[in-house]
Short mmCIF file of C-alpha atoms and ligand atoms in Angstrom, two decimals:
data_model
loop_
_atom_site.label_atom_id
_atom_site.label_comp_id
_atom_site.label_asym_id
_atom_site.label_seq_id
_atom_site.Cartn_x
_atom_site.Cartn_y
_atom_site.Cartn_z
CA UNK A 1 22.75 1.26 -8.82
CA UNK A 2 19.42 2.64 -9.65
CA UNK A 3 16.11 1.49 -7.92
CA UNK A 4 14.42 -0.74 -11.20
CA UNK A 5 18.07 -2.51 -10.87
CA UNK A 6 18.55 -3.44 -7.26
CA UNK A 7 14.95 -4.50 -7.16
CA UNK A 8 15.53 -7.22 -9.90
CA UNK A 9 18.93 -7.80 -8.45
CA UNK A 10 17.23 -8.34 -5.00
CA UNK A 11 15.13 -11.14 -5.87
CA UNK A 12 18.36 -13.61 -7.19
CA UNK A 13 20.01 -15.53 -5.09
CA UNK A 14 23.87 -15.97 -4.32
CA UNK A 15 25.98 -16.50 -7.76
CA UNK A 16 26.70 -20.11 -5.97
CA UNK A 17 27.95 -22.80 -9.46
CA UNK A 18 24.75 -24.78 -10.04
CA UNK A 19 22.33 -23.19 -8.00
CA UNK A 20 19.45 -21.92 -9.11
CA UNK A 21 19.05 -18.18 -9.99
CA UNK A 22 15.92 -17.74 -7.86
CA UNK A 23 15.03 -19.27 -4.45
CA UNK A 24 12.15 -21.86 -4.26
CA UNK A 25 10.01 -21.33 -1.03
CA UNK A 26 11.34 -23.24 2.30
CA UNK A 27 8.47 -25.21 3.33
CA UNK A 28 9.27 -25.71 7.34
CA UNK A 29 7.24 -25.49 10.21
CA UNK A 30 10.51 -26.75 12.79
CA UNK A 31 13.63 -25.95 11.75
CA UNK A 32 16.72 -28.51 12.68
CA UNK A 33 17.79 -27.32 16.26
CA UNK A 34 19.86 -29.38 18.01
CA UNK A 35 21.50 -28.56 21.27
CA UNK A 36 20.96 -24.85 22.22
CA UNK A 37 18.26 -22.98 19.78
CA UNK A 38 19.89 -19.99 19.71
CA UNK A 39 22.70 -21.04 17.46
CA UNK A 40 20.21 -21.90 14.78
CA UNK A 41 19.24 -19.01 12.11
CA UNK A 42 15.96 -20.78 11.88
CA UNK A 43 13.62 -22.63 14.55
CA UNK A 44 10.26 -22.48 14.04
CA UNK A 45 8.21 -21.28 10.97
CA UNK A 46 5.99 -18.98 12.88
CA UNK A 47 8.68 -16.37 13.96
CA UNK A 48 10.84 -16.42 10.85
CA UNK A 49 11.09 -18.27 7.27
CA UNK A 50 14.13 -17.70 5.36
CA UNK A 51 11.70 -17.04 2.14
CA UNK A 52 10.37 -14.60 4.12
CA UNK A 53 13.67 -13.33 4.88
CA UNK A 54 14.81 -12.80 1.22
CA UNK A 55 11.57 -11.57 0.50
CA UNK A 56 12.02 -8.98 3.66
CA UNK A 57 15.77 -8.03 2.46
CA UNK A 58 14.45 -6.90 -1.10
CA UNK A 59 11.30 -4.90 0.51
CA UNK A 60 13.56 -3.27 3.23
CA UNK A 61 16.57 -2.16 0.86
CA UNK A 62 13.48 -0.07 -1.06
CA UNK A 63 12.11 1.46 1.92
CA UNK A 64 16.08 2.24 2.51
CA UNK A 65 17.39 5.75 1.83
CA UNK A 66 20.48 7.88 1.59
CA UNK A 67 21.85 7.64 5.40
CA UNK A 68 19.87 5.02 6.75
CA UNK A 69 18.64 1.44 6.31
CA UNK A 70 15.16 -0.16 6.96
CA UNK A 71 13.99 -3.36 8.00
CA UNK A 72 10.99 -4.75 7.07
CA UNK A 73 8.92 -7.12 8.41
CA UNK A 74 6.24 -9.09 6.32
CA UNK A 75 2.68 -10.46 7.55
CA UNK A 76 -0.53 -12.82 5.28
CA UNK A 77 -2.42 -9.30 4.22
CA UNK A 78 -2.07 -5.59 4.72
CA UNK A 79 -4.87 -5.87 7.58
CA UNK A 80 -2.29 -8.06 9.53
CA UNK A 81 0.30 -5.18 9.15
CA UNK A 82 -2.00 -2.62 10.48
CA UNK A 83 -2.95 -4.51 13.16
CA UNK A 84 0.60 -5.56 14.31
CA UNK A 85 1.61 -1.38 14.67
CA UNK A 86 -1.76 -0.64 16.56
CA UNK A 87 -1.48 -3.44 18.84
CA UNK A 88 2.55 -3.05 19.07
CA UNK A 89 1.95 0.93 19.82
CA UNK A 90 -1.03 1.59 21.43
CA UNK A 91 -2.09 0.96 24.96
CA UNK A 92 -5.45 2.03 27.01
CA UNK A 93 -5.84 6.26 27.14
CA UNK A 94 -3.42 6.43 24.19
CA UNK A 95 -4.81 8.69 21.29
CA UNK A 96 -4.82 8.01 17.97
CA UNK A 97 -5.01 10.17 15.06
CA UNK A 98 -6.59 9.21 11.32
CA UNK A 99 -8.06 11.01 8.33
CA UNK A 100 -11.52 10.38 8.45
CA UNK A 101 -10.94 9.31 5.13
CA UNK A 102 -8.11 6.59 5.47
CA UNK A 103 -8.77 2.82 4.69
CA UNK A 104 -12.10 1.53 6.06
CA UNK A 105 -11.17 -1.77 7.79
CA UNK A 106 -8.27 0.16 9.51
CA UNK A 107 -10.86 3.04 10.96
CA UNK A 108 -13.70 -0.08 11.86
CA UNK A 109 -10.65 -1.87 13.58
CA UNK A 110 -9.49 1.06 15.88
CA UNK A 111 -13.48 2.57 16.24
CA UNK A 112 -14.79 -1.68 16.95
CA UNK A 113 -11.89 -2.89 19.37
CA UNK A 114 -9.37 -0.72 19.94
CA UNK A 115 -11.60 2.13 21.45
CA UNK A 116 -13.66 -0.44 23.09
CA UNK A 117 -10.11 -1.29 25.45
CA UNK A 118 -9.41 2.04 25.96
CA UNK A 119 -7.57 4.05 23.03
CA UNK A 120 -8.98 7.42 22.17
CA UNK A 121 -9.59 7.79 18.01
CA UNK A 122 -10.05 10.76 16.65
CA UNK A 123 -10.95 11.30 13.29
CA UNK A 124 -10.14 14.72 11.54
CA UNK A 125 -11.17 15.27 7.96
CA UNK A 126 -7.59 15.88 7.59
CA UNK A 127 -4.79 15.73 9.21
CA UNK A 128 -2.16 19.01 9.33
CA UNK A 129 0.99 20.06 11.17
CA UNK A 130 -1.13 22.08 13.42
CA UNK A 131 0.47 21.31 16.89
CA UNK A 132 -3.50 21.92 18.26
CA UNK A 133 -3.98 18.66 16.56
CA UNK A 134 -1.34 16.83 17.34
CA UNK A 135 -1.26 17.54 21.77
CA UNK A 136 -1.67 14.50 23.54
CA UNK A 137 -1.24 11.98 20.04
CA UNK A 138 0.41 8.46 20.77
CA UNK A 139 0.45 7.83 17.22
CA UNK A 140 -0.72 9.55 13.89
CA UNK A 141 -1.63 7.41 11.17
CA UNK A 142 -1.22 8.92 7.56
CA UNK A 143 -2.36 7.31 4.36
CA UNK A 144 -1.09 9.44 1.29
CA UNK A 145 -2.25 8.79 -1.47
CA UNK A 146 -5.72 7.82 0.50
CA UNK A 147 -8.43 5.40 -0.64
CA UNK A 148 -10.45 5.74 -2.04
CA UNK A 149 -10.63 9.26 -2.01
CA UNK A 150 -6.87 10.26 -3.10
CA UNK A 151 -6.16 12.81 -0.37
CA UNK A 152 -2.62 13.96 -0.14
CA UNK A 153 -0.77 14.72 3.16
CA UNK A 154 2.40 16.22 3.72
CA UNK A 155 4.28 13.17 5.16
CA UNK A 156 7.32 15.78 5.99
CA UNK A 157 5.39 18.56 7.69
CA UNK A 158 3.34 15.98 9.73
CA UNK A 159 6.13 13.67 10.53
CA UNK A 160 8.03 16.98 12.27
CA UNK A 161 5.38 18.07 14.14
CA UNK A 162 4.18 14.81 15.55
CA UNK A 163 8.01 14.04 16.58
CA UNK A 164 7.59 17.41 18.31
CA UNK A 165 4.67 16.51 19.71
CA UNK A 166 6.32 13.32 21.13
CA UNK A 167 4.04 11.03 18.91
CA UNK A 168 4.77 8.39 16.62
CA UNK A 169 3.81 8.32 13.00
CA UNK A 170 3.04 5.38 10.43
CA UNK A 171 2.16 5.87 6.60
CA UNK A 172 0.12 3.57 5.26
CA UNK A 173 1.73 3.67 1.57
CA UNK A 174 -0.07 1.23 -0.28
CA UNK A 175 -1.31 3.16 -3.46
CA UNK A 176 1.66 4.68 -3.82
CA UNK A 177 4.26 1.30 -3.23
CA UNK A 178 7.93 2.28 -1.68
CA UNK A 179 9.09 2.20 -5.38
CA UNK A 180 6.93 5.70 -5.67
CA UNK A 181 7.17 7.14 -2.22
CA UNK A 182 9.28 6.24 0.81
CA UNK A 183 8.14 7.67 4.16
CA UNK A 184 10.64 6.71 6.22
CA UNK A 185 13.09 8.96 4.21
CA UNK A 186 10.58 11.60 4.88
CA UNK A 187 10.62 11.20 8.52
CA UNK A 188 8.02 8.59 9.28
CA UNK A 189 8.55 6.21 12.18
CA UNK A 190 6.77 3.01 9.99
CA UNK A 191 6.00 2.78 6.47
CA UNK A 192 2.77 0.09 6.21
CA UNK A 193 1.79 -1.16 2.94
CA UNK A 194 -1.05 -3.78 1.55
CA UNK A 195 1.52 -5.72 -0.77
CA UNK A 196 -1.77 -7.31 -2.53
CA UNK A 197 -2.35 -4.07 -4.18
CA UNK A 198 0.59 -2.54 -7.11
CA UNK A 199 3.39 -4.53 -4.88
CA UNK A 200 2.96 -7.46 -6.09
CA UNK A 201 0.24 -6.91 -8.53
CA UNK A 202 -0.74 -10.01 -10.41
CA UNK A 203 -3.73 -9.98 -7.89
CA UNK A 204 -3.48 -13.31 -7.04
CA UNK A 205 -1.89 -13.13 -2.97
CA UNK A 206 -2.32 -11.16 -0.40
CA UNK A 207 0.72 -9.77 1.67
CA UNK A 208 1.08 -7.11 3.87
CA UNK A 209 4.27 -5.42 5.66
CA UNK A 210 5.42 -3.12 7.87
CA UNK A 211 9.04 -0.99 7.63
CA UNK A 212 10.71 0.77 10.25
CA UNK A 213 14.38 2.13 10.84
CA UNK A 214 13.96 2.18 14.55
CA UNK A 215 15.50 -1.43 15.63
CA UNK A 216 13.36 -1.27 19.14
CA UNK A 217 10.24 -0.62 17.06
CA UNK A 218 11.03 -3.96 14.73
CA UNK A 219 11.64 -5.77 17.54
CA UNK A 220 8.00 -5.14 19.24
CA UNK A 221 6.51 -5.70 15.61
CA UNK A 222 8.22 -8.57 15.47
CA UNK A 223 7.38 -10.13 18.63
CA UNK A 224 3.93 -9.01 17.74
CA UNK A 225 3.78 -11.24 14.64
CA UNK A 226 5.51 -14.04 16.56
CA UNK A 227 2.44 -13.57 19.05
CA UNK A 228 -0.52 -13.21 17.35
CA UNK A 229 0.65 -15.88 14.27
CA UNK A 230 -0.69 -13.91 11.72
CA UNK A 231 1.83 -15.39 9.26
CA UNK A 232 2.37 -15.64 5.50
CA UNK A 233 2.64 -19.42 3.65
CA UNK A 234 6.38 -19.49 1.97
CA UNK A 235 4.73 -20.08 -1.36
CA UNK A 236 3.02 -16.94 -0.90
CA UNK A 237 6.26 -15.20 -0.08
CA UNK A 238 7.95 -16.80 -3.26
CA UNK A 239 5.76 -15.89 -5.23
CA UNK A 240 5.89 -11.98 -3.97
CA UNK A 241 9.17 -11.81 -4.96
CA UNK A 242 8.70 -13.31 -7.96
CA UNK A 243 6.08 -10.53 -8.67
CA UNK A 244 8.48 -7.53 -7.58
CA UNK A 245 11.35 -8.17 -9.94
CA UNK A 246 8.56 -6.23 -12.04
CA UNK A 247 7.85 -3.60 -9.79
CA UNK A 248 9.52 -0.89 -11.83
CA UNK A 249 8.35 -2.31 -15.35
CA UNK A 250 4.94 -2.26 -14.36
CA UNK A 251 4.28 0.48 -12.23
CA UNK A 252 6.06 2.87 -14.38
CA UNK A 253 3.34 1.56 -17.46
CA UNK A 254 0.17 1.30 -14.71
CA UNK A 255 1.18 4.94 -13.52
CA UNK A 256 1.31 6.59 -16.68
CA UNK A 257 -1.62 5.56 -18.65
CA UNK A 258 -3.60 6.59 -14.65
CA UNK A 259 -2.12 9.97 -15.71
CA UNK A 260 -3.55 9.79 -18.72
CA UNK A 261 -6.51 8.33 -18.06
CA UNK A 262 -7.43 11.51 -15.16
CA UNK A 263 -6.46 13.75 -18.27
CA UNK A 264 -9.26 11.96 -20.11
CA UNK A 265 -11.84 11.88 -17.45
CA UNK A 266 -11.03 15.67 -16.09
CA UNK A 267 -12.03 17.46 -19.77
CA UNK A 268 -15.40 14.91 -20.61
CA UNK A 269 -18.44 16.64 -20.49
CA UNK A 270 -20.08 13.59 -18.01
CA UNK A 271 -17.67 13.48 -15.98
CA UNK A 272 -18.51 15.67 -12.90
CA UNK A 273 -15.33 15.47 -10.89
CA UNK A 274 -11.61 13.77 -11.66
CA UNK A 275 -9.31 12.76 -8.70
CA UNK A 276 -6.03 12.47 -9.19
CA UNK A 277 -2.82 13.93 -7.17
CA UNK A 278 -0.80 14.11 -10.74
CA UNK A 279 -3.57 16.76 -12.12
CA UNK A 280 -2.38 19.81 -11.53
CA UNK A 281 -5.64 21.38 -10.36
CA UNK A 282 -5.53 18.44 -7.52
CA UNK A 283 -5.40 20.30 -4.31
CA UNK A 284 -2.49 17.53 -2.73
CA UNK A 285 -0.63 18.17 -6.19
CA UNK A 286 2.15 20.17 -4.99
CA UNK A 287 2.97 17.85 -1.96
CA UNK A 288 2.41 14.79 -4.26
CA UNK A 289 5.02 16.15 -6.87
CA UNK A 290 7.29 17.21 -3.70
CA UNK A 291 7.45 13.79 -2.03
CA UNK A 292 6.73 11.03 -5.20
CA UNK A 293 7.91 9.67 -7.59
CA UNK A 294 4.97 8.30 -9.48
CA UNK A 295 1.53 9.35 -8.74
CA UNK A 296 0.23 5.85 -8.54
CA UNK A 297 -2.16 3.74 -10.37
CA UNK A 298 -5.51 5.29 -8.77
CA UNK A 299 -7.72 7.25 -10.42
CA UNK A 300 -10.84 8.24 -8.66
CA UNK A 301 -13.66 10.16 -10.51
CA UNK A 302 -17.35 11.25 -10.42
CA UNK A 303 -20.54 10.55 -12.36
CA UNK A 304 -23.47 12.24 -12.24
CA UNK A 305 -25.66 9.03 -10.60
CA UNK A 306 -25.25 5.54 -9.00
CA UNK A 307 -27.02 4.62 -12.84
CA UNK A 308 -24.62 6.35 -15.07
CA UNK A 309 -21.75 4.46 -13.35
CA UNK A 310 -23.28 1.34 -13.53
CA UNK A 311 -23.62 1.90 -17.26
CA UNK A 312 -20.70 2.67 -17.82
CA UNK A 313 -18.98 -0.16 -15.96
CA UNK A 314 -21.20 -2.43 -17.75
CA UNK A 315 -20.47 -0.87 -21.56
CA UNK A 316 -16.46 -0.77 -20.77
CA UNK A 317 -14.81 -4.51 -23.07
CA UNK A 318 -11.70 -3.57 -21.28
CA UNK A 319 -12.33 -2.24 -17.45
CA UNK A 320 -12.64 -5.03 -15.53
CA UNK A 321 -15.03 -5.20 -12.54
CA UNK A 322 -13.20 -5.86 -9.03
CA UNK A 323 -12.47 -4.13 -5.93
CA UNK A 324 -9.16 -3.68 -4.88
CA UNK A 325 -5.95 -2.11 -7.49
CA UNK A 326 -2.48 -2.11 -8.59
CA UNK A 327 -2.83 -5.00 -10.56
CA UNK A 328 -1.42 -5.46 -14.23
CA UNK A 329 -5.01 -5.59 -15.52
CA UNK A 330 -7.07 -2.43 -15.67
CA UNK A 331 -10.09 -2.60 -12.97
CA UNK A 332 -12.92 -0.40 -11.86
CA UNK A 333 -15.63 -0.29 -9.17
CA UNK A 334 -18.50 1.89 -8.00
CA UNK A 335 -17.14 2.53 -4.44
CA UNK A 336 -20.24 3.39 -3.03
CA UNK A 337 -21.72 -0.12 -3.59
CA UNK A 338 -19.88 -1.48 -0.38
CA UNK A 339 -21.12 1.22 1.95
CA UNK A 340 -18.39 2.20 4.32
CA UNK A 341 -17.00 5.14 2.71
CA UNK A 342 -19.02 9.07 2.28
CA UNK A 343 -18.44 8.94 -1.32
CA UNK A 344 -21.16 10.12 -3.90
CA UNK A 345 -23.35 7.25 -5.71
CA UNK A 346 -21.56 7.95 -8.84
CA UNK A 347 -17.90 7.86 -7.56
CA UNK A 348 -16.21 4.97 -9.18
CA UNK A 349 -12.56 4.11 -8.32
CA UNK A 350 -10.50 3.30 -11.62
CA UNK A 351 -7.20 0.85 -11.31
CA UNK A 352 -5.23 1.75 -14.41
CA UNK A 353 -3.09 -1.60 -15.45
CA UNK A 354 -0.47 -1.92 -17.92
CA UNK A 355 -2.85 -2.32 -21.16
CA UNK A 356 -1.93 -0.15 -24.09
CA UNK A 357 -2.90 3.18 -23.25
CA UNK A 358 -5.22 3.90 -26.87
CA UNK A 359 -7.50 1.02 -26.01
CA UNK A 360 -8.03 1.80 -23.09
CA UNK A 361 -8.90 5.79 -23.88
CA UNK A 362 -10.98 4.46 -26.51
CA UNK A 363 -13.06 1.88 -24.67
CA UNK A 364 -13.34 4.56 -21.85
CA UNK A 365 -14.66 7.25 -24.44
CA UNK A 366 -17.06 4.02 -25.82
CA UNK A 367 -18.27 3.40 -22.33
CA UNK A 368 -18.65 6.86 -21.03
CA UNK A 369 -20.70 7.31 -24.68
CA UNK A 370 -22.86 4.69 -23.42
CA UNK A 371 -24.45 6.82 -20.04
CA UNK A 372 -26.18 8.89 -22.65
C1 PLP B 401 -6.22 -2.95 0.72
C2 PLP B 401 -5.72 -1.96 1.71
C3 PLP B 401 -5.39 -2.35 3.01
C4 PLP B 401 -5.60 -3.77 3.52
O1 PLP B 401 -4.84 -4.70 2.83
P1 PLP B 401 -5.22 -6.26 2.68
O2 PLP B 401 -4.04 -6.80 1.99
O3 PLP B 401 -6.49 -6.31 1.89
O4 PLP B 401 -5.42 -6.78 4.06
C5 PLP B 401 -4.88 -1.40 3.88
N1 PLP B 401 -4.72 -0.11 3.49
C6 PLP B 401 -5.05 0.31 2.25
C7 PLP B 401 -4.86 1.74 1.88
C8 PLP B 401 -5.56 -0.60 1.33
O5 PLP B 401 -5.91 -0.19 0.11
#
């Protein structure tokens, strides 16, 4: 079966007569345990949820690959699934390795409370196979494509050296989905994603999860979940899987009007700069078209001032105006408004959704008119 299949196909349940053809969320907090607990699937809501669970089986057969199968593990936001890996992994005079450029409430987390207990971060512009790099690393954390930047890493090359290096390394995946890109077939020990983002897309929950192949590993992020309670509602779940029987459908549309859209942007004349890892004058391009599928929804690019994107913005009928991306609705944002990030005052960060692809070129080419 191909991938667009088994994803619809994981989100039904059972072909039981008279049942219906998709769960409804378990609302539980205790389960029914009488006698000795551990003959009871279910016990209590905050280590597992069998919502969650279906929800967990259709997420971990797409981070699966040829040989092997993942698990995966889901938490209330992408933050939460972060967390659970630093705090399941690292330990005082551990080192930890990030792009200076990867997602800023995973850098403030590690530079705010994890260094303050003990961890070393460093943060490299990039991060390479270079085993001078890697000496000493507990655990490399890789986010390809990055936000909001769009910096490409060889998840392959890195993954070998690390293991070489006796490190661990996660992938934060979440512009790319594991419908685009799967790290764990390309070596990675955990694949991390913010499911609010092109997962689930409807940008109306926020979900987070973590993947791994390694059972030991699932078992400490598991126990780290059960721990710390940072838990997902079963409505939330439900309606996650509800979203993802449209996975392929939408990200298929979303990614190729982005493609489009970065053709657009890279030959106007105002336009100073066009990210995007399926241009072929990206620098990651090569590595993108190596190890994805789709080269995501993103599309980052550069105007000449903090004005000229705010005009812009503000002349587009169809862009709409929100942080975050990967939603079914096309949204844009001057990145530089929230601090946080060394991008220009021009840079704007462009969600493509699943609109038809001539309005949206021709409200761009309207709005872009508009800077003057
Ligand atoms: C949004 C995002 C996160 C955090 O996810 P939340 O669901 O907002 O907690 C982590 N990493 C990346 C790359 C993101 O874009």
């Amino acid at each position: 079966m191909r991938d667009a299949t088994r994803i619809l196909r994981s989100t039904l349940t059972p072909p039981e007569p008279g049942t219906a053809l998709h769960p409804g969320p378990v609302f539980a907090a205790p389960f029914h345990t009488p006698g000795d607990p551990a003959n009871a699937a279910y016990s209590y809501a905050r280590s597992h949820n069998p919502t969650w669970t279906h929800l967990e089986q259709a997420i971990g057969q797409m981070e699966s690959g040829d040989g092997y199968r993942a698990r995966a593990l889901v938490f209330a936001s992408g933050m939460a699934a972060v967390t659970a890996v630093f705090g399941a992994v690292l330990r005082p005079g551990d080192v930890v390795l990030l792009q200076a450029g990867a997602y800023f409430a995973a850098r403030v987390l590690l530079q705010q409370y994890f260094a303050g207990m003990g961890v070393v971060v460093r943060t490299p512009a990039t991060l390479s196979a270079d085993p001078a790099q890697l000496a000493g690393v507990r655990l490399v954390w890789i986010e390809t494509p990055s936000n909001p930047e769009l910096g490409v890493t060889d998840i392959a090359a890195v993954s070998r050296a690390a293991h070489a290096a006796g490190a661990l390394v996660a992938v934060d995946n979440t512009t790319a989905t594991p419908l685009a890109q799967r790290p764990l077939a390309l070596g990675a020990d955990f694949s991390v994603a913010s499911d609010t983002k092109a997962m689930t897309g409807h940008s109306d929950i926020l979900l987070g999860h973590v993947a791994t192949r390694d059972r030991e590993l699932r078992q400490q992020i598991d126990q780290w979940r059960t721990l710390t309670g940072g838990v997902l509602g079963p409505m939330e779940a439900w309606l996650a899987l509800r979203s993802m029987a449209t996975l392929p459908l939408r990200l298929e549309r979303s990614c190729a009007n982005a493609q489009r859209i970065a053709e657009f942007l890279a030959a106007h004349p105002r336009v100073e700069r066009t990210l995007y890892p399926g241009l072929p004058n990206h620098p990651g391009h090569a590595i993108a078209r190596a190890q994805m599928r789709y080269y995501g929804p993103v599309v980052s690019f550069v105007l000449p001032s903090q004005e000229a994107a705010e005009r812009m913005l503000q002349a587009s009928r169809l862009i709409t105006q929100a942080t975050s991306f990967g939603g079914i609705t096309t949204t844009a944002e001057r990145r530089a408004r929230w601090g946080g990030d060394a991008v220009a005052p021009g840079f704007v960060r462009l969600s493509a959704g699943c609109e038809d692809i001539e309005d949206l070129l021709e409200d761009l080419a309207q709005a872009l008119d508009a800077i003057a």
